[in-house]
mmCIF file of C-alpha atoms in Angstrom:
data_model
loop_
_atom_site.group_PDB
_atom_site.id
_atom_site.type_symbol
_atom_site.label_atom_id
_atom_site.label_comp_id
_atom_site.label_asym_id
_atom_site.label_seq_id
_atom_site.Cartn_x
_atom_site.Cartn_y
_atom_site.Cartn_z
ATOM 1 C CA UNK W 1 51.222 -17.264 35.379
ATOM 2 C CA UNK W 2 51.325 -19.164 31.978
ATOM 3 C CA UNK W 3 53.899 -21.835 33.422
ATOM 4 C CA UNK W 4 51.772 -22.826 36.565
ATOM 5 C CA UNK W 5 48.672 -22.821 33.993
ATOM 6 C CA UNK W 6 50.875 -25.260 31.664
ATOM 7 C CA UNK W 7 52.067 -27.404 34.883
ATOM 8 C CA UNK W 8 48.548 -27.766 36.234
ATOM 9 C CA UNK W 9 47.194 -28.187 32.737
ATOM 10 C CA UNK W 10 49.800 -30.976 32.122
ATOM 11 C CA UNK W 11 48.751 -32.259 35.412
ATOM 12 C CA UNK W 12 45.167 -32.756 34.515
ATOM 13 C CA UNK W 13 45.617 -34.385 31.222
ATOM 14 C CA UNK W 14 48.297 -36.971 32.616
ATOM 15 C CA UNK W 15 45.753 -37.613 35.750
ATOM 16 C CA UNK W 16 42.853 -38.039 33.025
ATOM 17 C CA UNK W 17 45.318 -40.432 30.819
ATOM 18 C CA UNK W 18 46.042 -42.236 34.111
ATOM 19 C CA UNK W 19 42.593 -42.974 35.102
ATOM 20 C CA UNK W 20 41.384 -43.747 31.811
ATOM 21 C CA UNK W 21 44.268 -46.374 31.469
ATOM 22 C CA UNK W 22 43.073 -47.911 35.062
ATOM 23 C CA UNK W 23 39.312 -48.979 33.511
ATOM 24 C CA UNK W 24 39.251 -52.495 33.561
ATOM 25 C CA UNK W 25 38.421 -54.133 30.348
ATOM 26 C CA UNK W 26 36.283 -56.838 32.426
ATOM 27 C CA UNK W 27 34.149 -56.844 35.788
ATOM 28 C CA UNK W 28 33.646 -60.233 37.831
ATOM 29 C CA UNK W 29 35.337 -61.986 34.540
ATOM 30 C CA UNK W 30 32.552 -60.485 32.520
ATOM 31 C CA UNK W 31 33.297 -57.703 29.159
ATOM 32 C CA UNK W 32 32.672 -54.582 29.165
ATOM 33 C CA UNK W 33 30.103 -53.765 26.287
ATOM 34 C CA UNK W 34 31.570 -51.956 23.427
ATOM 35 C CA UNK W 35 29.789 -49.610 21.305
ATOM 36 C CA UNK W 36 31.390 -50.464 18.350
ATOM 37 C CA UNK W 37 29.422 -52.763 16.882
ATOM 38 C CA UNK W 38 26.378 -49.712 17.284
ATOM 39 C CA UNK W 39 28.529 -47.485 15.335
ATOM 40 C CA UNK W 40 29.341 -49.434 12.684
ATOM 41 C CA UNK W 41 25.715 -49.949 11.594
ATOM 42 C CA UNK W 42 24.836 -46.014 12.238
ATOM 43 C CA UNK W 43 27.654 -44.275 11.077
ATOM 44 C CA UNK W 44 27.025 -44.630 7.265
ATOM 45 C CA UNK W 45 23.943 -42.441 8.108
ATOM 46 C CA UNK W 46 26.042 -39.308 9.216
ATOM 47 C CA UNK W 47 26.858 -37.210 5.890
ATOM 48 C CA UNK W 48 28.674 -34.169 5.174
ATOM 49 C CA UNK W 49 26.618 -31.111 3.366
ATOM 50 C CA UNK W 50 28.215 -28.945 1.286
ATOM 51 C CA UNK W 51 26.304 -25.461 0.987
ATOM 52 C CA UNK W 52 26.954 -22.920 -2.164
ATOM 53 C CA UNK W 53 25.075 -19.664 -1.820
ATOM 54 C CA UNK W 54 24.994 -15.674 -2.069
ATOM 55 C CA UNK W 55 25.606 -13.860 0.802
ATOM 56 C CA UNK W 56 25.065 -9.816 1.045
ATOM 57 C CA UNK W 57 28.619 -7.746 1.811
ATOM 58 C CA UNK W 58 29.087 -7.389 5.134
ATOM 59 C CA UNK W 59 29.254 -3.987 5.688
ATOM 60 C CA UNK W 60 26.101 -2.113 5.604
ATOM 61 C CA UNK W 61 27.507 1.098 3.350
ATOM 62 C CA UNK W 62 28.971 -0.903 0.641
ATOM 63 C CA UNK W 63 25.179 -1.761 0.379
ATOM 64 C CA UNK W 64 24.259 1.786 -0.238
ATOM 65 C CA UNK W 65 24.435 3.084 -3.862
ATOM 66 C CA UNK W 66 25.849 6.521 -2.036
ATOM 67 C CA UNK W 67 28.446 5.177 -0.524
ATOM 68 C CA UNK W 68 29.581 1.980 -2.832
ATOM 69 C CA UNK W 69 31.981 4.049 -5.321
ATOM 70 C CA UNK W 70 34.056 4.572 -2.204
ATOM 71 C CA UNK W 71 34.767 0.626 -1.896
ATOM 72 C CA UNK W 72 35.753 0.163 -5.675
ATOM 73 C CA UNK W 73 32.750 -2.498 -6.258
ATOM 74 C CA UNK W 74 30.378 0.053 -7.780
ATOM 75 C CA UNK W 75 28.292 -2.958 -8.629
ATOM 76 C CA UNK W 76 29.219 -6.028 -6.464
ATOM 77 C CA UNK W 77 26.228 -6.485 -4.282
ATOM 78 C CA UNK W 78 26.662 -10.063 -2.779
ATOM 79 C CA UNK W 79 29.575 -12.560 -3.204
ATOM 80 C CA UNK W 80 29.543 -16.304 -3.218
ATOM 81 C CA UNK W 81 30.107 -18.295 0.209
ATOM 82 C CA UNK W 82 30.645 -22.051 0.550
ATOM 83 C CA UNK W 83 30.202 -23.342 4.159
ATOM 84 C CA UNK W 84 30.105 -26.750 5.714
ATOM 85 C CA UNK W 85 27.526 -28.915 8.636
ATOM 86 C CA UNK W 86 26.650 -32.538 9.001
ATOM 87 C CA UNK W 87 23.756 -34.064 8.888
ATOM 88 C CA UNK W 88 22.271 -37.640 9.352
ATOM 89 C CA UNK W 89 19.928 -39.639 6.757
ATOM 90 C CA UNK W 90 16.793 -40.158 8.686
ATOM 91 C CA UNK W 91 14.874 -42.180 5.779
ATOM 92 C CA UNK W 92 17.331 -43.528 3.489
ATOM 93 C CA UNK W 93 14.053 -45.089 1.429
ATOM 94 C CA UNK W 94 12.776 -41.421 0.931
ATOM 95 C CA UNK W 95 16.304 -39.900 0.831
ATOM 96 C CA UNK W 96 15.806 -37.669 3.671
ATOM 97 C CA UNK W 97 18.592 -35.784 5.599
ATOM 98 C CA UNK W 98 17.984 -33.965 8.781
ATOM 99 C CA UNK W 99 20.867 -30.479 8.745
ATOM 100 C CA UNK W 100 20.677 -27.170 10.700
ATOM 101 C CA UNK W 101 18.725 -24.264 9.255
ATOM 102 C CA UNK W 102 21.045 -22.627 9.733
ATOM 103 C CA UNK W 103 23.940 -24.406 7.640
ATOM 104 C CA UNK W 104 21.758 -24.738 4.314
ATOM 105 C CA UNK W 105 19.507 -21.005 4.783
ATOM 106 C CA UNK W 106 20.901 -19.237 1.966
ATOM 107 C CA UNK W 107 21.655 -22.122 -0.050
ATOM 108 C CA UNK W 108 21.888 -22.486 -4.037
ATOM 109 C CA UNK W 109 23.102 -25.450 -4.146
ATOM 110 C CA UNK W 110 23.231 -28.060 -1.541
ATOM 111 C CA UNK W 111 26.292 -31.343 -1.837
ATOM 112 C CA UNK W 112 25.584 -34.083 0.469
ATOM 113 C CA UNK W 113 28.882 -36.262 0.549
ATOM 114 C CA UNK W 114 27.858 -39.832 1.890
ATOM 115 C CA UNK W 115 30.496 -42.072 4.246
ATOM 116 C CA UNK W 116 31.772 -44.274 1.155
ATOM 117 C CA UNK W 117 32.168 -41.142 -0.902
ATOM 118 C CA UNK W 118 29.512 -40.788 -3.454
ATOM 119 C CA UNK W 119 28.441 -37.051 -3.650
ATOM 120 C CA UNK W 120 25.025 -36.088 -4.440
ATOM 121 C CA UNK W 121 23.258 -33.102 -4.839
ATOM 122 C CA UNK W 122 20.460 -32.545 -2.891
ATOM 123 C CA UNK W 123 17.127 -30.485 -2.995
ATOM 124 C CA UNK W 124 15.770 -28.978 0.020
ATOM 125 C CA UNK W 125 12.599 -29.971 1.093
ATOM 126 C CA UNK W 126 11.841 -27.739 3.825
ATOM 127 C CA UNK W 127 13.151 -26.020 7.408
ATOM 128 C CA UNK W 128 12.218 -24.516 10.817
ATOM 129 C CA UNK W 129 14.570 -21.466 11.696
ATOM 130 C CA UNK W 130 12.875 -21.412 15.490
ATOM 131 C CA UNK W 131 14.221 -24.977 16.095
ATOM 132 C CA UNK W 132 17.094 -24.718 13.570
ATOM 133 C CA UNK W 133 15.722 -27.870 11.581
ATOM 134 C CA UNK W 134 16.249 -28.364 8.310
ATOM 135 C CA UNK W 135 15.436 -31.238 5.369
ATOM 136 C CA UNK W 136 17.305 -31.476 2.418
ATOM 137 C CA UNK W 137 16.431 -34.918 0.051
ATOM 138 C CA UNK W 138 18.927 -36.995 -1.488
ATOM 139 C CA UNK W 139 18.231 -39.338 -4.499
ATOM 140 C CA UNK W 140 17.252 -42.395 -3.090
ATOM 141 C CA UNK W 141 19.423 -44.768 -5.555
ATOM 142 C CA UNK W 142 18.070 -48.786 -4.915
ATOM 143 C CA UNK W 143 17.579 -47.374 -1.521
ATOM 144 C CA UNK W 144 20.759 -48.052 -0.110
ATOM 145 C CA UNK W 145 22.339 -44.506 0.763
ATOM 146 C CA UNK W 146 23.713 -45.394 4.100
ATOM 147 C CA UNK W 147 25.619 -48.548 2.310
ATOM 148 C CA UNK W 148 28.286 -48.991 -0.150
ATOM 149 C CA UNK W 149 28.846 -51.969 -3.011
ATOM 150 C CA UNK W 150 30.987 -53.959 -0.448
ATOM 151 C CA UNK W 151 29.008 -53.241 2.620
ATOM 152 C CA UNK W 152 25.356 -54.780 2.967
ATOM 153 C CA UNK W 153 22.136 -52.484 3.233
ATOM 154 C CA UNK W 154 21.148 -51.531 6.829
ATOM 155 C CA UNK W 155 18.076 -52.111 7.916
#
């Protein structure tokens, strides 16, 4: 079963190569448009977001003062956790990032890396777990977050 499902799997992908290698790169002598140009303005705007916070153990009984001798953490209640989203910079004037609830919830400390590097802490401003919005600010330095010393402000 696995070879046929490798064979028609290897099938598929060299049938999508082919056909994407057949698109023309003009119609009736005219270019295709690209979206490059697009991306290059709005892509400084997507971040990274960094997320330090507590999170309780995960099993329920090392919870319990009862049972917690029996796990050799008589007094280890929660442990640190780092985890990861993205996020894009909405107002770059007003520093404001739009992120998942659900990536910065338990957060101590939120790290917004920006495309040209910089890293900035951030301070969150407010979320909605029933749409999964959040809004974490950034320090709006000469605001220009979405640009870099050799690349011009976007506007």
């Amino acid at each position: 079963m696995r070879p046929l499902l490798r064979l028609l799997g290897g099938a598929a992908l060299a049938a999508a190569s082919a056909a994407f290698a057949a698109l023309p790169l003009a119609v009736d002598g005219q270019p295709l448009p690209s979206f490059a140009p697009m991306l290059a303005q709005v892509t400084p705007a997507v971040v990274n977001i960094t997320v330090v916070g507590r999170s309780p153990d995960a099993n329920p009984l090392q919870r319990d003062p009862l049972f917690r001798p029996f796990f050799n953490r008589p007094d280890r209640r929660e442990r640190q956790e780092i985890s990861a989203g993205s996020g894009v910079i909405v107002d770059a004037a007003r520093g404001l990032v739009i992120t998942n609830h659900h990536v910065v919830k338990d957060a101590q400390e939120i790290v917004v890396l920006l495309k040209d590097r910089r890293v900035v802490k951030a301070q969150f401003v407010g979320s909605d777990p029933g749409t999964d919005v959040a809004l974490p600010r950034i320090p709006a330095e000469n605001h220009c977050l979405t640009c870099s010393k050799e690349e011009p402000a976007l506007h």
